[in-house]
Coordinates of C-alpha atoms in Angstrom, one line a residue:
M1397 CA 80.7 14.7 -20.1
R1398 CA 79.4 14.4 -23.6
R1399 CA 81.0 12.1 -26.1
P1400 CA 82.5 14.8 -28.3
Y1401 CA 84.2 16.5 -25.5
I1402 CA 85.8 13.1 -24.2
T1403 CA 86.7 12.2 -27.7
M1404 CA 88.5 15.5 -28.1
L1405 CA 90.4 14.8 -24.8
I1406 CA 91.5 11.4 -26.1
L1407 CA 92.6 12.7 -29.4
V1408 CA 94.6 15.5 -27.5
S1409 CA 96.2 12.9 -25.3
L1410 CA 97.4 10.9 -28.2
L1411 CA 98.6 13.9 -30.1
L1412 CA 100.6 15.1 -27.2
G1413 CA 102.1 11.7 -26.7
G1414 CA 103.0 11.7 -30.5
V1415 CA 104.5 15.2 -30.3
Q1416 CA 106.6 14.1 -27.3
E1417 CA 107.8 11.0 -29.0
Y1418 CA 108.7 13.1 -32.2
L1419 CA 110.7 15.6 -30.1
Y1420 CA 112.6 12.7 -28.4
Q1421 CA 113.4 11.1 -31.8
R1422 CA 114.5 14.5 -33.3
S1423 CA 116.6 15.3 -30.1
A1424 CA 118.3 11.9 -30.2
W1425 CA 119.1 12.2 -34.1
L1426 CA 120.6 15.7 -33.4
A1427 CA 122.5 14.6 -30.3
G1428 CA 124.3 12.0 -32.6
K1429 CA 125.6 14.9 -34.6
N1430 CA 126.5 16.9 -31.4
R1431 CA 123.6 19.3 -31.8
G1432 CA 120.4 19.9 -29.9
L1433 CA 116.8 21.2 -30.6
I1434 CA 117.9 24.6 -29.6
E1435 CA 121.6 25.7 -29.7
F1436 CA 123.0 28.9 -28.1
R1437 CA 125.9 30.4 -26.2
S1438 CA 123.8 32.9 -24.2
A1439 CA 120.1 32.7 -23.5
Q1440 CA 119.9 36.3 -24.4
S1441 CA 120.6 35.3 -28.0
I1442 CA 117.5 33.0 -28.4
S1443 CA 114.6 34.5 -30.2
I1444 CA 111.5 35.3 -28.0
S1445 CA 109.5 32.7 -29.8
N1446 CA 112.0 29.9 -29.4
Y1447 CA 112.5 30.8 -25.7
F1448 CA 108.8 30.8 -25.0
A1449 CA 108.3 27.6 -26.9
W1450 CA 111.1 25.9 -24.8
K1451 CA 110.6 27.4 -21.3
Y1452 CA 106.8 28.2 -21.0
M1453 CA 104.6 26.8 -23.8
P1454 CA 104.9 23.1 -22.8
T1455 CA 103.8 23.7 -19.3
I1456 CA 101.0 26.1 -20.3
V1457 CA 99.8 23.5 -22.8
L1458 CA 99.8 20.6 -20.3
V1459 CA 98.4 22.6 -17.4
T1460 CA 95.5 23.7 -19.6
Y1461 CA 95.2 20.0 -20.5
G1462 CA 94.9 19.0 -16.9
V1463 CA 92.2 21.7 -16.4
L1464 CA 90.2 20.2 -19.2
W1465 CA 90.4 16.8 -17.5
Q1466 CA 89.5 18.4 -14.2
I1467 CA 86.2 19.5 -15.7
V1468 CA 85.3 16.1 -16.7
D1469 CA 86.4 14.6 -13.3
Y1470 CA 84.1 17.1 -11.5
E1471 CA 81.0 16.1 -13.6
V1472 CA 81.6 12.3 -13.2
K1473 CA 82.0 12.5 -9.5
R1474 CA 79.0 14.8 -9.1
L1475 CA 76.7 12.5 -11.3
E1476 CA 78.0 9.1 -10.3
P1477 CA 75.3 8.5 -7.5
Y1478 CA 72.5 9.2 -9.9
Y1479 CA 74.0 6.6 -12.4
Q1480 CA 74.1 4.0 -9.5
L1481 CA 70.5 4.8 -8.6
S1482 CA 69.5 4.2 -12.3
K1483 CA 70.5 0.6 -12.4
P1484 CA 67.6 -1.8 -12.9
D1485 CA 67.6 -3.0 -9.4
G1486 CA 68.9 0.4 -7.9
A1487 CA 71.7 0.7 -5.5
L1488 CA 72.4 0.5 -1.9
A1489 CA 72.5 3.8 0.1
A1490 CA 76.1 3.5 0.7
H1491 CA 76.7 3.4 -3.1
S1492 CA 74.4 6.2 -3.9
L1493 CA 72.7 8.4 -1.5
N1494 CA 75.6 8.4 1.0
L1495 CA 78.2 8.5 -1.8
D1496 CA 80.7 11.5 -1.7
Y1497 CA 83.6 11.9 -4.1
L1498 CA 83.8 15.8 -4.4
T1499 CA 85.0 16.4 -0.9
Y1500 CA 87.2 13.4 -0.8
W1501 CA 90.9 13.6 -1.0
S1502 CA 91.7 13.6 -4.7
Y1503 CA 94.6 11.2 -4.3
L1504 CA 92.4 8.6 -2.7
A1505 CA 89.3 8.9 -4.8
P1506 CA 90.5 6.2 -7.1
V1507 CA 91.0 3.7 -4.2
K1508 CA 87.6 4.5 -2.9
A1509 CA 86.1 4.0 -6.4
L1510 CA 87.7 0.7 -6.7
R1511 CA 86.2 -0.5 -3.4
Y1512 CA 82.7 0.5 -4.8
R1513 CA 83.6 -1.0 -8.3
Q1514 CA 82.6 2.3 -9.9
W1515 CA 84.8 2.3 -12.9
A1516 CA 83.7 5.7 -14.4
V1517 CA 85.1 7.5 -11.3
V1518 CA 88.2 5.2 -11.3
S1519 CA 88.9 6.1 -15.0
S1520 CA 88.2 9.9 -14.6
S1521 CA 90.0 10.3 -11.3
V1522 CA 93.2 8.5 -12.4
A1523 CA 93.2 10.2 -15.7
T1524 CA 92.9 13.6 -13.9
L1525 CA 95.7 12.8 -11.4
L1526 CA 97.9 11.8 -14.3
A1527 CA 97.0 14.7 -16.7
G1528 CA 97.0 17.4 -13.9
G1529 CA 99.8 16.1 -11.7
L1530 CA 102.2 13.7 -13.2
V1531 CA 102.3 14.9 -16.7
P1532 CA 103.5 18.5 -16.1
T1533 CA 106.2 17.1 -13.7
L1534 CA 107.5 14.6 -16.2
Q1535 CA 107.5 17.2 -18.9
S1536 CA 109.6 19.5 -16.8
A1537 CA 112.0 16.8 -16.1
S1538 CA 112.2 15.6 -19.7
V1539 CA 113.7 18.9 -21.2
T1540 CA 117.4 19.1 -20.1
L1541 CA 120.2 21.4 -20.9
Y1542 CA 123.7 20.0 -22.1
P1543 CA 126.3 20.2 -20.9
D1544 CA 125.3 20.0 -17.2
S1545 CA 126.1 22.9 -14.9
K1546 CA 129.3 21.3 -13.7
N1547 CA 130.8 21.0 -17.2
R1548 CA 129.1 24.2 -18.6
R1549 CA 131.3 27.0 -19.8
V1550 CA 130.4 30.6 -20.7
N1551 CA 131.5 30.7 -24.4
E1552 CA 130.7 27.1 -25.2
L1553 CA 127.6 26.0 -27.2
K1554 CA 124.7 24.8 -25.1
F1555 CA 122.0 22.3 -26.4
V1556 CA 118.4 21.7 -25.3
R1557 CA 117.7 18.1 -25.5
I1558 CA 115.1 15.5 -24.4
N1559 CA 115.9 13.0 -21.7
P1560 CA 115.1 9.5 -23.0
I1561 CA 113.8 8.1 -19.7
W1562 CA 111.6 11.0 -18.6
S1563 CA 110.4 11.4 -22.1
R1564 CA 109.3 7.7 -22.5
L1565 CA 107.5 7.9 -19.1
L1566 CA 105.7 11.0 -20.2
T1567 CA 104.6 9.4 -23.5
T1568 CA 103.4 6.3 -21.7
S1569 CA 101.4 8.5 -19.2
L1570 CA 99.7 10.4 -22.1
V1571 CA 98.8 7.1 -23.7
L1572 CA 97.5 5.8 -20.5
V1573 CA 95.3 8.8 -20.1
A1574 CA 93.9 8.2 -23.6
V1575 CA 93.1 4.6 -22.7
L1576 CA 91.4 5.8 -19.4
G1577 CA 89.4 8.3 -21.4
L1578 CA 88.3 5.5 -23.9
I1579 CA 87.1 3.5 -20.8
L1580 CA 85.3 6.4 -19.4
M1581 CA 83.5 7.0 -22.6
L1582 CA 82.4 3.4 -22.6
Q1583 CA 81.2 3.7 -19.1
L1584 CA 79.2 6.8 -19.8
R1585 CA 77.0 4.9 -22.1
R1586 CA 75.2 3.6 -19.0
R1587 CA 71.5 4.3 -18.6
S1588 CA 70.5 7.3 -16.7
G1589 CA 67.3 8.0 -15.0
L1590 CA 67.7 11.8 -15.0
L1591 CA 65.5 14.1 -17.1
S1592 CA 67.4 17.1 -16.3
D1593 CA 70.7 18.2 -14.7
P1594 CA 70.3 18.1 -10.9
K1595 CA 71.5 21.5 -9.6
G1596 CA 71.5 22.5 -5.9
I1597 CA 69.0 21.7 -3.2
A1598 CA 66.1 22.5 -5.5
G1599 CA 67.2 19.7 -7.9
I1600 CA 67.2 17.1 -5.2
A1601 CA 63.8 18.3 -3.6
A1602 CA 62.2 18.1 -7.1
M1603 CA 63.2 14.5 -7.4
A1604 CA 62.0 13.6 -3.8
Q1605 CA 58.6 15.2 -3.7
K1606 CA 56.7 12.4 -5.5
S1607 CA 58.2 9.4 -3.5
H1608 CA 57.9 8.0 0.0
I1609 CA 61.7 7.7 0.7
L1610 CA 61.5 11.0 2.7
M1611 CA 60.0 8.9 5.6
D1612 CA 63.3 7.0 5.9
F1613 CA 64.8 10.2 7.1
S1614 CA 62.5 10.8 10.0
G1615 CA 64.5 11.8 13.1
L1616 CA 67.7 12.4 11.1
D1617 CA 67.5 16.3 11.0
T1618 CA 70.8 16.8 12.9
A1619 CA 72.2 13.1 12.6
K1620 CA 75.7 12.6 11.8
P1621 CA 76.6 10.8 8.5
D1622 CA 77.3 7.4 10.2
V1623 CA 73.9 7.5 11.8
I1624 CA 72.2 8.2 8.6
H1625 CA 74.2 5.4 6.9
Q1626 CA 73.2 2.9 9.7
K1627 CA 69.5 3.6 9.1
L1628 CA 69.6 3.5 5.4
R1629 CA 72.3 0.7 4.9
Y1630 CA 70.0 -2.3 4.0
Q1631 CA 67.7 -0.4 1.7
R1632 CA 68.1 0.0 -2.1
Y1633 CA 67.0 3.1 -3.9
I1634 CA 66.1 3.6 -7.5
L1635 CA 65.9 6.7 -9.8
Y1636 CA 63.4 6.5 -12.4
K1637 CA 62.2 9.5 -14.7
S1638 CA 64.1 11.9 -12.3
C1639 CA 62.2 10.7 -9.1
F1640 CA 63.6 8.7 -6.2
W1641 CA 61.9 5.5 -5.2
Q1642 CA 62.4 2.7 -2.7
G1643 CA 63.9 -0.5 -3.9
E1644 CA 64.3 -3.9 -2.3
Y1645 CA 65.1 -4.2 1.5
V1646 CA 68.1 -6.5 1.4
G1647 CA 68.5 -7.1 5.0
H1648 CA 71.5 -8.4 6.8
D1649 CA 72.3 -11.2 4.5
T1650 CA 73.2 -9.1 1.5
D1651 CA 76.4 -9.9 -0.4
E1652 CA 77.1 -6.3 -1.0
P1653 CA 77.2 -4.7 2.5
G1654 CA 77.5 -0.9 2.7
I1655 CA 80.9 0.5 3.6
V1656 CA 80.5 2.8 6.6
P1657 CA 81.8 6.4 5.5
N1658 CA 84.2 8.3 7.5
A1659 CA 82.4 10.4 10.1
N1660 CA 83.7 13.1 12.5
H1661 CA 81.2 13.7 15.5
H1662 CA 83.0 17.1 16.4
N1663 CA 83.3 19.0 13.2
P1664 CA 80.7 18.8 10.4
H1665 CA 82.9 20.5 8.0
P1666 CA 84.8 18.8 5.0
P1667 CA 88.4 17.7 6.1
M1668 CA 90.1 20.4 4.1
L1669 CA 88.0 23.1 5.7
R1670 CA 89.2 22.0 9.2
L1671 CA 92.2 23.6 10.8
K1672 CA 93.7 20.1 11.2
A1673 CA 94.2 20.2 7.5
G1674 CA 94.4 24.0 6.9
I1675 CA 97.3 24.7 9.2
P1676 CA 99.6 22.0 7.6
F1677 CA 98.6 23.2 4.1
I1678 CA 99.3 26.9 4.9
A1679 CA 102.6 25.8 6.7
F1680 CA 103.5 23.8 3.5
M1681 CA 103.1 26.8 1.2
I1682 CA 105.2 29.0 3.6
I1683 CA 107.9 26.3 3.5
V1684 CA 107.8 26.2 -0.3
M1685 CA 108.0 29.9 -0.3
I1686 CA 111.1 29.8 1.8
L1687 CA 112.7 26.8 -0.1
I1688 CA 112.5 28.7 -3.4
P1689 CA 115.1 31.3 -2.5
V1690 CA 117.1 28.7 -0.3
F1691 CA 117.5 26.2 -3.2
T1692 CA 117.9 28.9 -5.9
F1693 CA 120.5 31.3 -4.2
T1694 CA 122.5 29.1 -1.8
S1695 CA 124.7 26.2 -2.3
A1696 CA 121.6 23.9 -1.6
N1697 CA 120.8 24.5 -5.4
I1698 CA 122.5 21.1 -6.0
V1699 CA 119.1 19.7 -4.9
T1700 CA 117.3 21.2 -7.9
E1701 CA 120.2 20.3 -10.2
K1702 CA 119.8 16.7 -9.3
L1703 CA 116.0 16.8 -9.1
P1704 CA 115.0 19.6 -11.7
F1705 CA 111.2 18.6 -11.3
L1706 CA 111.2 19.2 -7.5
F1707 CA 109.5 22.6 -7.5
T1708 CA 107.2 21.5 -10.2
A1709 CA 106.1 18.5 -8.1
M1710 CA 105.6 20.9 -5.2
A1711 CA 103.6 23.3 -7.3
V1712 CA 101.3 20.4 -8.5
L1713 CA 100.9 19.2 -4.9
I1714 CA 99.7 22.8 -3.9
K1715 CA 97.5 22.9 -7.0
L1716 CA 95.8 19.5 -6.1
S1717 CA 95.3 20.5 -2.4
W1718 CA 93.9 24.0 -3.5
G1719 CA 91.5 22.2 -5.8
T1720 CA 90.1 20.2 -2.9
L1721 CA 89.8 23.3 -0.7
E1722 CA 88.1 25.2 -3.6
C1723 CA 85.6 22.4 -4.1
D1724 CA 84.8 22.3 -0.4
V1725 CA 84.2 26.1 -0.4
R1726 CA 82.0 25.7 -3.4
M1727 CA 79.9 23.0 -1.9
I1728 CA 79.0 24.8 1.4
E1729 CA 78.5 28.2 -0.1
P1730 CA 74.7 27.8 -0.6
F1731 CA 74.2 26.6 2.9
Y1732 CA 76.2 29.4 4.3
I1733 CA 74.0 31.7 2.5
L1734 CA 70.9 30.0 3.9
S1735 CA 72.2 30.1 7.5
K1736 CA 72.2 33.9 7.2
R1737 CA 68.5 33.6 6.7
N1738 CA 66.1 35.2 4.2
A1739 CA 68.1 33.9 1.2
P1740 CA 66.7 34.6 -2.2
P1741 CA 65.2 31.7 -4.3
K1742 CA 68.3 31.4 -6.4
T1743 CA 70.1 30.0 -3.5
L1744 CA 68.2 26.8 -3.7
T1745 CA 69.4 26.2 -7.4
L1746 CA 72.9 27.6 -6.7
D1747 CA 75.4 24.8 -7.4
Y1748 CA 79.1 25.9 -7.7
T1749 CA 80.5 22.3 -7.8
G1750 CA 79.8 21.9 -11.4
T1751 CA 80.8 25.3 -12.5
V1752 CA 83.7 25.5 -15.1
P1753 CA 87.0 26.6 -13.5
G1754 CA 87.7 30.2 -14.5
Y1755 CA 84.0 30.9 -15.4
I1756 CA 83.3 30.5 -11.7
I1757 CA 85.2 33.7 -11.0
F1758 CA 82.9 35.9 -13.0
H1759 CA 79.8 33.8 -12.1
S1760 CA 80.4 34.3 -8.4
L1761 CA 81.4 38.0 -8.9
I1762 CA 78.0 38.5 -10.5
N1763 CA 76.3 36.8 -7.5
K1764 CA 78.5 38.9 -5.1
H1765 CA 80.0 35.8 -3.6
F1766 CA 83.5 37.2 -3.3
L1767 CA 85.1 34.5 -1.4
I1768 CA 84.2 32.0 -4.2
S1769 CA 85.8 34.3 -6.6
L1770 CA 88.8 34.6 -4.4
V1771 CA 89.4 30.6 -4.3
G1772 CA 88.7 30.6 -8.0
I1773 CA 91.5 33.2 -8.8
G1774 CA 93.6 31.1 -6.3
A1775 CA 93.0 27.9 -8.6
I1776 CA 94.1 29.9 -11.6
A1777 CA 97.1 31.2 -9.8
T1778 CA 98.2 27.7 -8.9
E1779 CA 98.3 26.9 -12.5
V1780 CA 100.4 29.9 -13.2
L1781 CA 102.7 28.9 -10.3
T1782 CA 103.4 25.5 -12.0
V1783 CA 104.6 27.4 -15.1
C1784 CA 106.9 29.8 -13.0
V1785 CA 108.7 27.2 -10.9
S1786 CA 109.8 25.4 -14.1
S1787 CA 112.5 28.3 -14.2
F1788 CA 114.2 27.5 -11.0
A1789 CA 116.5 24.7 -11.8
V1790 CA 119.4 27.2 -12.0
K1791 CA 122.0 29.0 -9.8
G1792 CA 120.1 32.2 -8.8
S1793 CA 123.2 34.0 -7.6
D1794 CA 124.3 34.2 -11.2
F1795 CA 121.5 36.8 -12.0
F1796 CA 122.6 39.4 -9.5
P1797 CA 124.4 42.5 -10.8
A1798 CA 128.1 41.9 -10.3
H1799 CA 130.0 44.1 -7.7
N1800 CA 132.9 44.5 -10.1
N1801 CA 132.3 45.8 -13.7
N1802 CA 135.6 44.3 -14.7
N1803 CA 134.3 40.7 -14.5
N1804 CA 135.5 38.8 -17.6
N1805 CA 133.8 36.2 -19.9
T1806 CA 135.6 33.3 -18.4
T1807 CA 134.0 33.5 -14.9
T1808 CA 132.7 30.1 -13.7
P1809 CA 129.3 29.8 -12.1
A1810 CA 131.0 29.1 -8.7
A1811 CA 132.6 32.4 -8.8
A1812 CA 129.3 34.2 -9.0
D1813 CA 127.8 33.1 -5.8
H1814 CA 127.0 36.0 -3.6
S1815 CA 125.5 36.5 -0.1
L1816 CA 121.7 35.7 -0.3
T1817 CA 120.8 38.0 2.6
H1818 CA 122.5 40.9 1.0
S1819 CA 122.0 40.4 -2.7
L1820 CA 118.3 39.2 -2.8
F1821 CA 116.7 42.5 -1.8
A1822 CA 119.5 45.0 -2.4
R1823 CA 120.1 44.1 -6.1
L1824 CA 116.7 42.9 -7.2
P1825 CA 115.6 46.4 -8.6
Q1826 CA 118.8 46.7 -10.6
A1827 CA 118.5 43.2 -11.9
L1828 CA 114.9 43.8 -13.1
S1829 CA 115.8 47.1 -14.7
T1830 CA 118.6 45.4 -16.8
S1831 CA 118.1 46.2 -20.4
P1832 CA 117.2 43.1 -22.5
N1833 CA 119.1 44.5 -25.5
M1834 CA 122.7 44.0 -24.2
N1835 CA 125.6 43.8 -26.5
T1836 CA 126.0 40.2 -27.5
T1837 CA 129.5 40.6 -28.8
A1838 CA 130.7 41.4 -25.3
P1839 CA 128.1 39.4 -23.2
D1840 CA 127.8 40.2 -19.6
P1841 CA 128.8 37.1 -17.5
R1842 CA 125.5 37.1 -15.4
Q1843 CA 123.5 36.7 -18.5
Q1844 CA 125.4 33.5 -19.4
L1845 CA 126.0 31.7 -16.1
G1846 CA 122.4 30.7 -15.7
G1847 CA 122.5 28.7 -18.8
D1848 CA 118.9 28.5 -19.8
Q1849 CA 117.6 31.8 -18.3
T1850 CA 118.0 35.5 -18.9
V1851 CA 118.2 38.0 -16.1
R1852 CA 114.7 39.4 -16.9
S1853 CA 113.0 36.0 -17.4
F1854 CA 114.3 34.7 -14.2
W1855 CA 113.5 37.6 -12.0
I1856 CA 110.0 37.9 -13.4
S1857 CA 109.4 34.1 -12.8
F1858 CA 110.8 34.3 -9.2
S1859 CA 108.8 37.4 -8.3
L1860 CA 105.7 36.0 -9.7
A1861 CA 106.1 32.7 -7.9
Q1862 CA 106.6 34.5 -4.6
L1863 CA 103.8 36.8 -5.1
I1864 CA 101.5 33.9 -5.9
L1865 CA 102.5 31.9 -3.0
L1866 CA 101.9 35.0 -0.8
F1867 CA 98.5 35.4 -2.3
L1868 CA 97.5 31.7 -1.8
I1869 CA 98.7 31.9 1.9
L1870 CA 96.7 35.1 2.5
A1871 CA 93.6 33.7 0.6
A1872 CA 93.7 30.4 2.5
T1873 CA 94.0 32.2 5.8
L1874 CA 91.0 34.3 4.9
V1875 CA 89.0 31.2 3.9
Y1876 CA 89.7 29.6 7.3
L1877 CA 88.8 32.7 9.1
R1878 CA 85.5 33.0 7.4
R1879 CA 84.4 29.4 6.9
R1880 CA 86.0 27.2 9.5
H1881 CA 83.2 27.8 12.0
A1882 CA 80.5 25.2 12.0
F1883 CA 77.1 26.5 10.8
L1884 CA 75.7 23.1 9.8
P1885 CA 74.9 19.8 11.8
R1886 CA 76.8 17.9 9.1
Q1887 CA 78.3 18.2 5.7
P1888 CA 75.8 18.6 2.8
N1889 CA 78.1 16.4 0.7
T1890 CA 75.6 13.5 -0.2
I1891 CA 72.1 13.3 -1.5
A1892 CA 71.0 11.7 1.8
S1893 CA 72.5 14.5 3.8
I1894 CA 70.3 17.1 1.9
L1895 CA 67.3 14.9 2.0
A1896 CA 67.5 14.7 5.8
F1897 CA 67.6 18.6 5.8
I1898 CA 64.4 18.9 3.8
H1899 CA 62.4 15.7 4.6
Q1900 CA 59.7 17.6 6.4
S1901 CA 60.1 21.1 4.9
T1902 CA 56.8 22.8 3.9
M1903 CA 58.6 24.2 0.8
L1904 CA 58.3 20.7 -0.7
W1905 CA 54.9 21.7 -2.0
Q1906 CA 56.6 24.2 -4.2
F1907 CA 58.3 21.4 -6.2
I1908 CA 55.4 19.4 -7.4
D1909 CA 55.8 18.5 -11.1
T1910 CA 59.2 20.3 -11.3
E1911 CA 61.5 17.3 -11.9
R1912 CA 61.8 18.1 -15.6
M1913 CA 62.8 21.6 -15.1
D1914 CA 66.3 22.7 -15.7
S1915 CA 68.2 25.1 -13.3
R1916 CA 67.2 28.2 -15.1
T1917 CA 63.5 27.3 -15.3
M1918 CA 63.5 26.3 -11.8
T1919 CA 65.0 29.5 -10.6
Q1920 CA 62.2 31.4 -12.5
H1921 CA 59.6 29.2 -10.9
L1922 CA 60.8 29.9 -7.4
T1923 CA 61.4 33.6 -8.0
A1924 CA 57.8 34.0 -9.1
L1925 CA 56.6 32.6 -5.8
G1926 CA 58.2 35.5 -4.1
Q1927 CA 59.4 33.7 -0.9
T1928 CA 62.9 33.6 0.9
Y1929 CA 64.5 30.6 2.4
G1930 CA 66.7 29.8 5.4
L1931 CA 68.5 27.2 7.5
G1932 CA 67.4 26.8 11.0
V1933 CA 64.6 25.4 13.1
F1934 CA 61.0 25.3 11.5
R1935 CA 57.6 23.9 11.9
G1936 CA 57.5 20.8 9.6
R1937 CA 54.6 19.4 7.6
D1938 CA 54.0 16.9 10.5
G1939 CA 53.5 19.8 13.0
E1940 CA 56.6 19.1 14.8
D1941 CA 59.9 21.3 15.0
H1942 CA 62.7 20.3 12.7
C1943 CA 66.1 21.6 11.7
G1944 CA 66.9 22.0 8.1
V1945 CA 66.1 24.1 5.0
D1946 CA 62.7 25.6 4.7
R1947 CA 61.0 28.8 3.5
E1948 CA 60.8 31.8 5.8
P1949 CA 59.7 32.6 8.5
L1950 CA 61.7 30.0 10.5
I1951 CA 61.4 29.6 14.2
S1952 CA 65.1 30.3 15.0
D1953 CA 68.5 30.0 13.7
Y1954 CA 70.6 26.7 13.9
R1955 CA 73.4 26.9 16.6
H1956 CA 76.0 24.2 16.3
G1957 CA 76.6 22.3 19.5
H1958 CA 73.0 23.1 20.9
K1959 CA 71.1 20.1 21.7
Y1960 CA 67.7 20.3 20.0
D1961 CA 64.5 18.5 21.4
F1962 CA 62.2 18.6 18.5
A1963 CA 59.3 16.7 20.2
R1964 CA 56.2 18.9 20.6
Q1965 CA 53.9 17.9 23.4
N1966 CA 50.1 17.8 23.0
R1967 CA 50.4 18.4 19.2
V1968 CA 47.7 17.6 16.8
E1969 CA 48.4 15.5 13.8
N1970 CA 47.4 16.5 10.3
W1971 CA 45.3 14.0 8.5
E1972 CA 47.6 14.3 5.5
V1973 CA 50.5 13.2 7.6
L1974 CA 48.6 10.1 9.0

């Protein structure tokens, strides 16, 4: 989120927009001379560098560009509550302590941010949706092959050109992303009350140990998000020098009422980790896995000829949905470890939500958190899937080895349509083993009928896309098998939710004067104390039983659905509590 990084993204956006406009102008000039950016009779005759630059490099560049924006978006959403609290008069709980963007559906995040008038999140979320979703789709649609499949003949020249409509939409989108980046950079000049980067439960505990706001969370150990909101809705809170403080009590006459967050009384998990979302998501990936061969190898391929960006749009939808699932799994992982009891001190500083995509795979492997690594690999796989499906706007039956070796060079694409059920599996090994160095003086018809694909490139892309979809389906199934059960009273997706878990924890004494510590120093500090931690029922600082996170030993585990009565009869108050 630093200025040089965002400046780099703005410049890259403008550079990509300029390159796209240059390609369009160059293509239009060549089209006037009946030429194209790339000219060929057979895709086999194109050099490897030109073929890669045409078919794969643009998608790879734009997918990487989208990931770079995703990193910014994660950080902006994670830190926005702290910026709101850092205002001179603080912020209402609904706009700060109860604020959650990370587990919110990414498509709706800009709408929510508009309601709260939080322009940094509006800018970053819209820019990320454009850069990671719309831009790759428009790029896939902007590069076209002339003549079209109906008028294409085997021995005629084919031209790669830029579609003017899709190209101008793509350039406009990139310029818009640059403008949003500029707005974001201006927004991030706001004052921040943070002295260090708040990571994990420990980061929030360190900011709460000096103030009295923990008293506001009395009785909210297992409360649902809407109950917490109702109790805090008329109170402002302030962040000053990495410490939470109570602000003005605004009462019922406020001109800025809190917005009641969505709450689910039956399932404390984020929406994407519930089966209501998981089953449709897995079903959608199965449908896409089926549609790829159907739209590629049957007469239904007319759909992809008319909409060449269809599979790219589907892949982008899978990528964004997987990103939401990955973020949810990242968020609950520390609490899942704590629910298993006797967790090491580094669990309190563990925060995967702010970890850079890609690096999280290795970071979680070092920590032996294999499910996090799995969903991280899945996130990378969705990016590769976006690249692979850009090759499917062709007639796949053209790439099967022919029954008859006497096929001549005047065969039309319609004559090469074979039975899908027989050809797809019976001929795939032979197609993949076809030599890439075929005689170009007597070209094989199946190398030319696809127009912009070679036999080998098509089958590699097709096989890789199907394998990735199969992997994503199996990985998502494993996630729901391992994480769909409730082990928390509510989502730990807001500052208020975590404060309610620790408001009476005896471990808070360990965080005195730690608000300036970074994550590494905090981990070393907690490790030196030599204690373990857990999630469950514990004896609090007030002498009563509470449910939340505390140092071991705890009284018992937390069991979801069990009604806890934390009142302790005939207890004796500590003077420090009174």
